[in-house]
Short mmCIF file of C-alpha atoms and ligand atoms in Angstrom, two decimals:
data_model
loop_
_atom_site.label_atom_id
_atom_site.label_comp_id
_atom_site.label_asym_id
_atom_site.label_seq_id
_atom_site.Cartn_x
_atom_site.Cartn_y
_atom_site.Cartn_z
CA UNK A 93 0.00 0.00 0.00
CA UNK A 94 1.37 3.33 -1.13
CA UNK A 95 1.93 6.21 1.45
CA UNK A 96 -1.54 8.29 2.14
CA UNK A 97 -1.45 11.49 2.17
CA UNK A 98 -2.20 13.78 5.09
CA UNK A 99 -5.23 15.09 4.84
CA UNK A 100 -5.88 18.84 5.37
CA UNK A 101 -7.98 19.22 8.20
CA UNK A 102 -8.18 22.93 8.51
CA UNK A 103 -11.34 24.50 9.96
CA UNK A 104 -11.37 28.24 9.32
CA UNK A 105 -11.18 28.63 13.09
CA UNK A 106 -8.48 26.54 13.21
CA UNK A 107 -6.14 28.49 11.79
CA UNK A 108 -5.44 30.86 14.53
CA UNK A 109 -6.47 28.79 17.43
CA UNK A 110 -6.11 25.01 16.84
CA UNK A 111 -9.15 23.97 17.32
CA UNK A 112 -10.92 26.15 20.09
CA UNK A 113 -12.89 29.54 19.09
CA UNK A 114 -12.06 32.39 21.43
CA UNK A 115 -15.51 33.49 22.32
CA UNK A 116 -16.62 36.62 24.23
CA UNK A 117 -14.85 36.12 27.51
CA UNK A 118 -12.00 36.42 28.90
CA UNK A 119 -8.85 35.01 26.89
CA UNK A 120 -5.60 34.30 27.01
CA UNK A 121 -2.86 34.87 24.46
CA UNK A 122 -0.23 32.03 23.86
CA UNK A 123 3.32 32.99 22.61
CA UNK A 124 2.41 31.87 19.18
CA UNK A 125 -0.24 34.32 19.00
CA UNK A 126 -3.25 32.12 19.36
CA UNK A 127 -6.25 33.62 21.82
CA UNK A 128 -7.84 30.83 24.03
CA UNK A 129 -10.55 31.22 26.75
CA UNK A 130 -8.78 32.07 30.39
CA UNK A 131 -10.72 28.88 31.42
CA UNK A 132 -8.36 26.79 28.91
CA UNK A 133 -5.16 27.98 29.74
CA UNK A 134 -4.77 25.58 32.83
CA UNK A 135 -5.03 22.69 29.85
CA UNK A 136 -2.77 24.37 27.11
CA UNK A 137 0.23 24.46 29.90
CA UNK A 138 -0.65 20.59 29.63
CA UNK A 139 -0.21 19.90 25.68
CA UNK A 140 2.53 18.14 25.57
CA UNK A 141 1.72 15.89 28.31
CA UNK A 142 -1.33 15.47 26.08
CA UNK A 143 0.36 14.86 22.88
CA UNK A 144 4.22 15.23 22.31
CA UNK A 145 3.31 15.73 19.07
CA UNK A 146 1.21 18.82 19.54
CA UNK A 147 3.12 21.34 17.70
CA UNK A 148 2.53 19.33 14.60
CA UNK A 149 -0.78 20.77 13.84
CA UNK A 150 -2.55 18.59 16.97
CA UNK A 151 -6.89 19.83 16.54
CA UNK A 152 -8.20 20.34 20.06
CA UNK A 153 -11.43 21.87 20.31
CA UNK A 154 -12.71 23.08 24.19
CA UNK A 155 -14.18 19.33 24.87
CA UNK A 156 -11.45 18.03 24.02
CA UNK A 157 -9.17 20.12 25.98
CA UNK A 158 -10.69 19.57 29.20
CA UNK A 159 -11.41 15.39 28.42
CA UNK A 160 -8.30 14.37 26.77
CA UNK A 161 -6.36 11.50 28.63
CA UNK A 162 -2.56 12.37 29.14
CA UNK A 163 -0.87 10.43 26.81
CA UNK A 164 1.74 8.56 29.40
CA UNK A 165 -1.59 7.62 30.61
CA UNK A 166 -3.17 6.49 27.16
CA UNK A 167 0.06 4.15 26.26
CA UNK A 168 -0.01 2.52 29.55
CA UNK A 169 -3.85 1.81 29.87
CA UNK A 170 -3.21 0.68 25.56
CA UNK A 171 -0.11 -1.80 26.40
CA UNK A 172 -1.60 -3.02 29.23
CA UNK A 173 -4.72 -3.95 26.96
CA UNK A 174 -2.42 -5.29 24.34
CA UNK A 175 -1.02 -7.96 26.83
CA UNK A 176 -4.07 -9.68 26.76
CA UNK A 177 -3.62 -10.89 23.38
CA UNK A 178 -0.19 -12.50 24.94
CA UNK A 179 -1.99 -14.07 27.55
CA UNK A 180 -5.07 -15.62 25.68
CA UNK A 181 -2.12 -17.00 23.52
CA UNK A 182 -0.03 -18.27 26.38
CA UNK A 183 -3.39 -20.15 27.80
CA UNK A 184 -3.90 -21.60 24.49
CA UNK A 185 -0.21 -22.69 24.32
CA UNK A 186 -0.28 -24.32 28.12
CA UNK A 187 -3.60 -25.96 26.92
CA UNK A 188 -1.98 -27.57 23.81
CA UNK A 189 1.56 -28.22 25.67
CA UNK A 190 -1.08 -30.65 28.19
CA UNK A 191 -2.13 -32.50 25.24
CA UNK A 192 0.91 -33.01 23.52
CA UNK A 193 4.47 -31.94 24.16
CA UNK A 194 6.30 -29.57 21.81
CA UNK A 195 8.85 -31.11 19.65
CA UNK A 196 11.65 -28.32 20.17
CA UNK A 197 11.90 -25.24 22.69
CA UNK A 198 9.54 -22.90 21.89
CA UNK A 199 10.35 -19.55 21.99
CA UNK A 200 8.35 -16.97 23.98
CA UNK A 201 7.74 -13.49 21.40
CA UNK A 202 5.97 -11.14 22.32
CA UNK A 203 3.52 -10.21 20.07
CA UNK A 204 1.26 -7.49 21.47
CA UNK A 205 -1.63 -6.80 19.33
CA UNK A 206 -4.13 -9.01 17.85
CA UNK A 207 -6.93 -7.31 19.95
CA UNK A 208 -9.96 -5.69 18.41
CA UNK A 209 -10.80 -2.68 20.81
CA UNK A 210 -13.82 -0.20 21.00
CA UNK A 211 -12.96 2.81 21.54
CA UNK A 212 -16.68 3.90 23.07
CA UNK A 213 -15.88 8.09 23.72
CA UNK A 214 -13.25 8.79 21.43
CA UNK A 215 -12.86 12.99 21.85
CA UNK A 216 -10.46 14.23 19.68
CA UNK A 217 -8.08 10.65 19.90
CA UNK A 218 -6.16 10.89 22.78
CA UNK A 219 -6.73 6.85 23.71
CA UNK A 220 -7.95 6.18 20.28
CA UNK A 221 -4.73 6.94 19.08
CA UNK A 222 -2.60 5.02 21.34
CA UNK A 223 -4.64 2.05 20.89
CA UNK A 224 -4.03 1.83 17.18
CA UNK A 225 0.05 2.05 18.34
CA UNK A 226 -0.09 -1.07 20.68
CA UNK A 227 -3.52 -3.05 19.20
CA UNK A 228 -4.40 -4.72 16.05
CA UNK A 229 -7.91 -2.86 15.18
CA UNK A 230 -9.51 0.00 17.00
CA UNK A 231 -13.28 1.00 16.28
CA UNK A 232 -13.18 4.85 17.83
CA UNK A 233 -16.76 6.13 18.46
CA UNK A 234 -18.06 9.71 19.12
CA UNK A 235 -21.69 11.29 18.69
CA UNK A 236 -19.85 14.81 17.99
CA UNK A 237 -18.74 15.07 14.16
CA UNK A 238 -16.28 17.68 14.41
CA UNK A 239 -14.28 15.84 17.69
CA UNK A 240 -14.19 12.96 15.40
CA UNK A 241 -12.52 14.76 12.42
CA UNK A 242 -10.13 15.90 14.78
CA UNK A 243 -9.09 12.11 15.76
CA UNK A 244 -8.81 11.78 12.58
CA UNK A 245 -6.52 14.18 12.06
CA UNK A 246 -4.54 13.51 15.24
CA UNK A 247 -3.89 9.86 14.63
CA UNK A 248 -2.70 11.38 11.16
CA UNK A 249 0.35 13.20 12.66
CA UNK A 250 0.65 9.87 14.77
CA UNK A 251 0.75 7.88 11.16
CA UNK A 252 -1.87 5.32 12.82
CA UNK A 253 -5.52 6.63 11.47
CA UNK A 254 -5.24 3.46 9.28
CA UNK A 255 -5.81 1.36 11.75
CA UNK A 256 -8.60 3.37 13.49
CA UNK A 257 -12.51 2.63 12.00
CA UNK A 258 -14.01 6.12 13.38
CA UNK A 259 -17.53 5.87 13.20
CA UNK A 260 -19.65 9.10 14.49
CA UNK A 261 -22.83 7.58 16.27
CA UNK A 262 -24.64 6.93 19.88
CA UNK A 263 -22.57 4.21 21.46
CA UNK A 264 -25.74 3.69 23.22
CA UNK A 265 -27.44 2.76 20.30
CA UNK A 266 -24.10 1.24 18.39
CA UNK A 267 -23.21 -1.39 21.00
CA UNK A 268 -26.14 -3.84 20.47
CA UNK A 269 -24.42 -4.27 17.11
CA UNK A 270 -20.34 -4.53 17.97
CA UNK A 271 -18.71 -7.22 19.16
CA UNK A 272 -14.49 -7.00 20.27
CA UNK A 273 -12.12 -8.30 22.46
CA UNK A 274 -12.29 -4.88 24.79
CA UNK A 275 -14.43 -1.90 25.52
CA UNK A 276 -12.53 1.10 26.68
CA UNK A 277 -14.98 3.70 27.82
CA UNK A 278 -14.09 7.59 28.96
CA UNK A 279 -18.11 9.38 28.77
CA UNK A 280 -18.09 12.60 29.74
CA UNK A 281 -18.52 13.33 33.37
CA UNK A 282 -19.88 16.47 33.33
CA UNK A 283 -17.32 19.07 31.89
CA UNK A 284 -14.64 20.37 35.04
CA UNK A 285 -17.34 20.92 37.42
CA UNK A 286 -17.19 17.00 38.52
CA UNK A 287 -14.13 18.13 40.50
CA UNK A 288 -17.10 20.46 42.27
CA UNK A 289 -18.09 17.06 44.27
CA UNK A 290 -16.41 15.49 47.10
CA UNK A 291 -17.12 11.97 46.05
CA UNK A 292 -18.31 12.09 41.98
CA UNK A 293 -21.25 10.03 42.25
CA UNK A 294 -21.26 7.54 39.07
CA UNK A 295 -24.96 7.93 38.64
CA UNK A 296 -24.95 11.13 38.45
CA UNK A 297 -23.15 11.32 35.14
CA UNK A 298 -24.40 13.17 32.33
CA UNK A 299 -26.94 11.23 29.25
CA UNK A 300 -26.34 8.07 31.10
CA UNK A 301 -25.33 6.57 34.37
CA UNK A 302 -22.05 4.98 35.30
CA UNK A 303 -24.04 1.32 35.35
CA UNK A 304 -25.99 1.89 32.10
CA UNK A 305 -22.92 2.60 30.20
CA UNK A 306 -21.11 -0.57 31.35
CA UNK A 307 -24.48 -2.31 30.91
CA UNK A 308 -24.49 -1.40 27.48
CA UNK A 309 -20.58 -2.48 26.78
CA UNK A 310 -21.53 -5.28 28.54
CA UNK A 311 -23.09 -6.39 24.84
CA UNK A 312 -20.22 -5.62 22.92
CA UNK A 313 -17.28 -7.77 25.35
CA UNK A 314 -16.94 -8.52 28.80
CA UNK A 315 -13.65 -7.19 29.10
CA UNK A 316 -14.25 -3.66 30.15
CA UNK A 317 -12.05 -0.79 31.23
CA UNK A 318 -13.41 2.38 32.72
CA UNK A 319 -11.60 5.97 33.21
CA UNK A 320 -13.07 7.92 35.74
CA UNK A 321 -12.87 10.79 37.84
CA UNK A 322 -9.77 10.84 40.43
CA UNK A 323 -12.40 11.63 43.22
CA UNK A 324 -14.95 9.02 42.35
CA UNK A 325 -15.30 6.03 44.97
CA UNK A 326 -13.59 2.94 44.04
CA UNK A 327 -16.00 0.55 45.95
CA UNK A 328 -18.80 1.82 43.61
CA UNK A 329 -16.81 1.72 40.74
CA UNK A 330 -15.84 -1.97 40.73
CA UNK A 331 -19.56 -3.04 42.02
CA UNK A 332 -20.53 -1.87 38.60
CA UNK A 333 -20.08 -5.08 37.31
CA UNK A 334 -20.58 -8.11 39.88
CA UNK A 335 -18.89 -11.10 40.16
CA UNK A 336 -16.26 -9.65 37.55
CA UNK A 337 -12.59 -9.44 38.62
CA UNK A 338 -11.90 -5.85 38.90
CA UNK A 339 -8.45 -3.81 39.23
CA UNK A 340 -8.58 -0.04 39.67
CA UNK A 341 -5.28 1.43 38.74
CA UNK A 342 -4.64 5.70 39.57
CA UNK A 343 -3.29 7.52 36.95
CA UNK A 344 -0.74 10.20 37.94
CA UNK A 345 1.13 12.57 35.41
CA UNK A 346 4.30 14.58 37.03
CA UNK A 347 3.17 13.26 40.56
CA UNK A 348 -0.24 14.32 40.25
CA UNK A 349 -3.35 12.42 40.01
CA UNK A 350 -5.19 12.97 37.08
CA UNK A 351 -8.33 10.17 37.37
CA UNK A 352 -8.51 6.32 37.93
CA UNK A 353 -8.95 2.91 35.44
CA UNK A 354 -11.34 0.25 36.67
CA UNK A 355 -10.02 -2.80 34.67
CA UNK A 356 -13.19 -5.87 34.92
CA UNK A 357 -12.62 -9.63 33.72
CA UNK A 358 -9.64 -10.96 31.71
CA UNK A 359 -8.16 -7.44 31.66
CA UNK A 360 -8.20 -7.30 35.03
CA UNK A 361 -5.75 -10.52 35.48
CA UNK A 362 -3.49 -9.41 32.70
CA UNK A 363 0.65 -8.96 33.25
CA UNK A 364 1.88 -5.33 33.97
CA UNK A 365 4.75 -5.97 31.85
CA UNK A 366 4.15 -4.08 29.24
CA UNK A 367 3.55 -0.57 31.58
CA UNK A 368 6.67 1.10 32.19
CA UNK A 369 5.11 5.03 33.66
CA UNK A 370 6.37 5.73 36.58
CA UNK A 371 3.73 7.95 37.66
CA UNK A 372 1.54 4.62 37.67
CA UNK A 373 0.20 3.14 41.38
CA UNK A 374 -1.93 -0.03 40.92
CA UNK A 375 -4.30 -0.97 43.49
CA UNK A 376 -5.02 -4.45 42.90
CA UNK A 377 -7.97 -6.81 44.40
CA UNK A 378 -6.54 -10.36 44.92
CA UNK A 379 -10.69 -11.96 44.73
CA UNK A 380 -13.71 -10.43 43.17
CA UNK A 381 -14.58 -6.78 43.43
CA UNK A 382 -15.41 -5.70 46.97
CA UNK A 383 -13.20 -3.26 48.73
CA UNK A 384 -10.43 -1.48 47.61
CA UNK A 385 -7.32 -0.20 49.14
CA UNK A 386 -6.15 3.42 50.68
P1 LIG B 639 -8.93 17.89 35.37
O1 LIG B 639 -10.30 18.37 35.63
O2 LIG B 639 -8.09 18.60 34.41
O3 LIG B 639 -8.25 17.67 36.74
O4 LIG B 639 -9.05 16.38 34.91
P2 LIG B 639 -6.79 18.10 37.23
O5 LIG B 639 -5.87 18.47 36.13
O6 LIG B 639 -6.34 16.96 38.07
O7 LIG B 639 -7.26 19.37 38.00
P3 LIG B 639 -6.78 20.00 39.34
O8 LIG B 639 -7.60 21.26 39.37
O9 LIG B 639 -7.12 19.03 40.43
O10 LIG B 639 -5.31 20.23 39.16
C1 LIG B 639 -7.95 15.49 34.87
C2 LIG B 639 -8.09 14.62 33.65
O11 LIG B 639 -9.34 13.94 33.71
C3 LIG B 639 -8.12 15.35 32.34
O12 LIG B 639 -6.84 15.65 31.88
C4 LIG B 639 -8.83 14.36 31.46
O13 LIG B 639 -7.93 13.36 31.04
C5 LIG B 639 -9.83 13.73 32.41
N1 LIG B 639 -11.16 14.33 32.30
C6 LIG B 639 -11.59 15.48 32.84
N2 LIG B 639 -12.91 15.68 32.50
C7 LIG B 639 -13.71 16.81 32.91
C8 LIG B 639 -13.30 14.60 31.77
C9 LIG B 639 -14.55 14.21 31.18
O14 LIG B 639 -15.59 14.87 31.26
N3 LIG B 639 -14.55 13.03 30.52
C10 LIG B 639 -13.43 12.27 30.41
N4 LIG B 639 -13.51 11.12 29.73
N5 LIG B 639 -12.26 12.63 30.95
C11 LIG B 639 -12.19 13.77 31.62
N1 LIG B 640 -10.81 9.53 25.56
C1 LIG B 640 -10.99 10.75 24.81
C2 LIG B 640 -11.85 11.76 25.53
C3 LIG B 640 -13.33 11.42 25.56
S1 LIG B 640 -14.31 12.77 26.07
C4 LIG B 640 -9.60 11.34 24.50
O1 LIG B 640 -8.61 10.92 25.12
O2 LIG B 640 -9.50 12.22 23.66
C5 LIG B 640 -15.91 12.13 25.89
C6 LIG B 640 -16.44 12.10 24.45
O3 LIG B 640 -17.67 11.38 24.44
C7 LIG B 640 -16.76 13.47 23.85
O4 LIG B 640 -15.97 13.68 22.71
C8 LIG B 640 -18.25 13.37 23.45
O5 LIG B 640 -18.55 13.96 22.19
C9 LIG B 640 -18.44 11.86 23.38
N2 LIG B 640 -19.83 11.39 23.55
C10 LIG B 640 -20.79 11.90 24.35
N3 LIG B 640 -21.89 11.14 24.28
C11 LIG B 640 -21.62 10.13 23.42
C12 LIG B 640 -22.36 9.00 22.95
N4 LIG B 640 -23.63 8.79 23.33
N5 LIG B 640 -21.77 8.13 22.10
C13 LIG B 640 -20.49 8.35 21.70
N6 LIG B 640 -19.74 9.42 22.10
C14 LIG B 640 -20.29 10.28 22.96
#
């Protein structure tokens, strides 16, 4: 196959402000000239923990800034997904080795990737895009058409929108019809304000609850993984899905925590090999979901 082209994504208000219109209020100015909302410049000091690659042209519209997942984050949550290809082969290898034994050494490769993986919330790419690096097919959904273009066009300066199916539609209404080897799901949680709440109540999430959203990925695999707000409560996070193993893992980027990544079923048993962030602290539970630790 011949080298593709980048496309040209270039919305007029692009141009001056990758992605995010100014509006009315108050603004700030970045050095390269582009006017932002004030409210926005907390998340442009962040870009490049968002995407390295941001000064290549990276589209972020004001969604996205706020929702994007930090992309040491992204790789480690994608690699750990990956392994599960490697185990589902080493089970299958153990199960054969029982019947009858190999005729040489085998050797153990690595081979991260043969997973198909819906991408449920896909914003403007930030997971969708790291997926495609470390898994064999993504399917990245999102209800808003111009987010999607920008994943598009993100996962083009990341050379990986090959491998990405985007599809713009209700996941709701989608899932009934998919079928893969993972859901990864990041739904909105109600803009910045969810920090507003002492403990972010997962019903309480905007469209659809917390248990309804799981319910729904439920139909397309049972291997789910969940990003969530840092100050949401763990115990009623992994009771989402019952009798499912469940590991919650924080995410931290430069020391700080940024949310948390409810892992349920064969996800949740999967190496850690493959996750090399520092910033990482995994908080694993040994039996099925009941309490978590401090
Ligand atoms: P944040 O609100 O920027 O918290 O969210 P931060 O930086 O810890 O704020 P501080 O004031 O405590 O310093 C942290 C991360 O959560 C963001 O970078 C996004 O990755 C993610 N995130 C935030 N929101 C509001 C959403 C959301 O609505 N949906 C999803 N999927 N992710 C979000
Ligand atoms: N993980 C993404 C951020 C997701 S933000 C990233 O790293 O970039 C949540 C996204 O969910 C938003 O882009 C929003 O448009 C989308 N969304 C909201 N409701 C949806 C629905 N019913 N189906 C699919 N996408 C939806």
């Amino acid at each position: 196959m011949g080298k593709r082209k980048r496309k040209q994504f270039q919305p007029a208000h692009m141009a001056t402000t990758n992605g995010v219109e100014a509006g009315g209020g108050d603004t700030f100015v970045t050095p390269q000239g582009q006017e932002m909302p004030a409210a926005l410049e907390k998340y442009w000091r962040q870009r490049y923990n968002f995407f390295w690659r941001f000064d290549e042209g990276i589209a972020i519209d004001e969604e996205g800034w706020y929702s994007v997942t930090p992309e040491a984050i992204a790789e480690d949550t994608a690699k750990r997904i990956a392994q599960l290809h490697n185990q589902q082969q080493h089970n299958q290898q153990q199960l054969h080795s029982q019947r009858r034994p190999p005729k040489k050494k085998q050797q153990w490769v690595p081979d991260f990737g043969r997973i198909c993986i819906v991408e449920a919330f896909c914003g403007v790419g930030g997971n969708a895009i790291k997926f495609a690096e470390w898994c064999e097919h993504v399917i990245a959904i999102d209800i808003d058409p111009g987010r999607l273009e920008m994943a598009r066009h993100n996962a083009e300066i990341y050379g990986v929108a090959d491998r990405i199916e985007f599809i713009l539609g209700d996941f709701y209404q989608l899932a009934p019809m998919l079928k893969a080897d993972v859901v990864f799901m990041s739904p909105p949680w109600g803009g910045p304000e969810y920090l507003g709440a002492e403990v972010f109540d997962l019903n309480k999430m905007p469209f659809h609850s917390a248990q309804e959203w799981l319910d729904r990925a439920r139909m397309v695999s049972k291997n789910i993984v969940y990003f969530m707000p840092k100050n949401c409560d763990p115990v009623q996070l992994a009771d989402l899905y019952p009798g499912a193993p469940c590991e919650i893992e924080l995410n931290y980027t430069n020391g700080f925590l940024k949310a948390v990544t409810a892992y349920y079923n064969d996800v949740a048993l999967s190496d850690e090999g493959g996750c090399n962030s520092t910033d990482r602290r995994v908080y694993r539970r040994p039996s099925h979901c009941k309490s978590i630790a401090n």
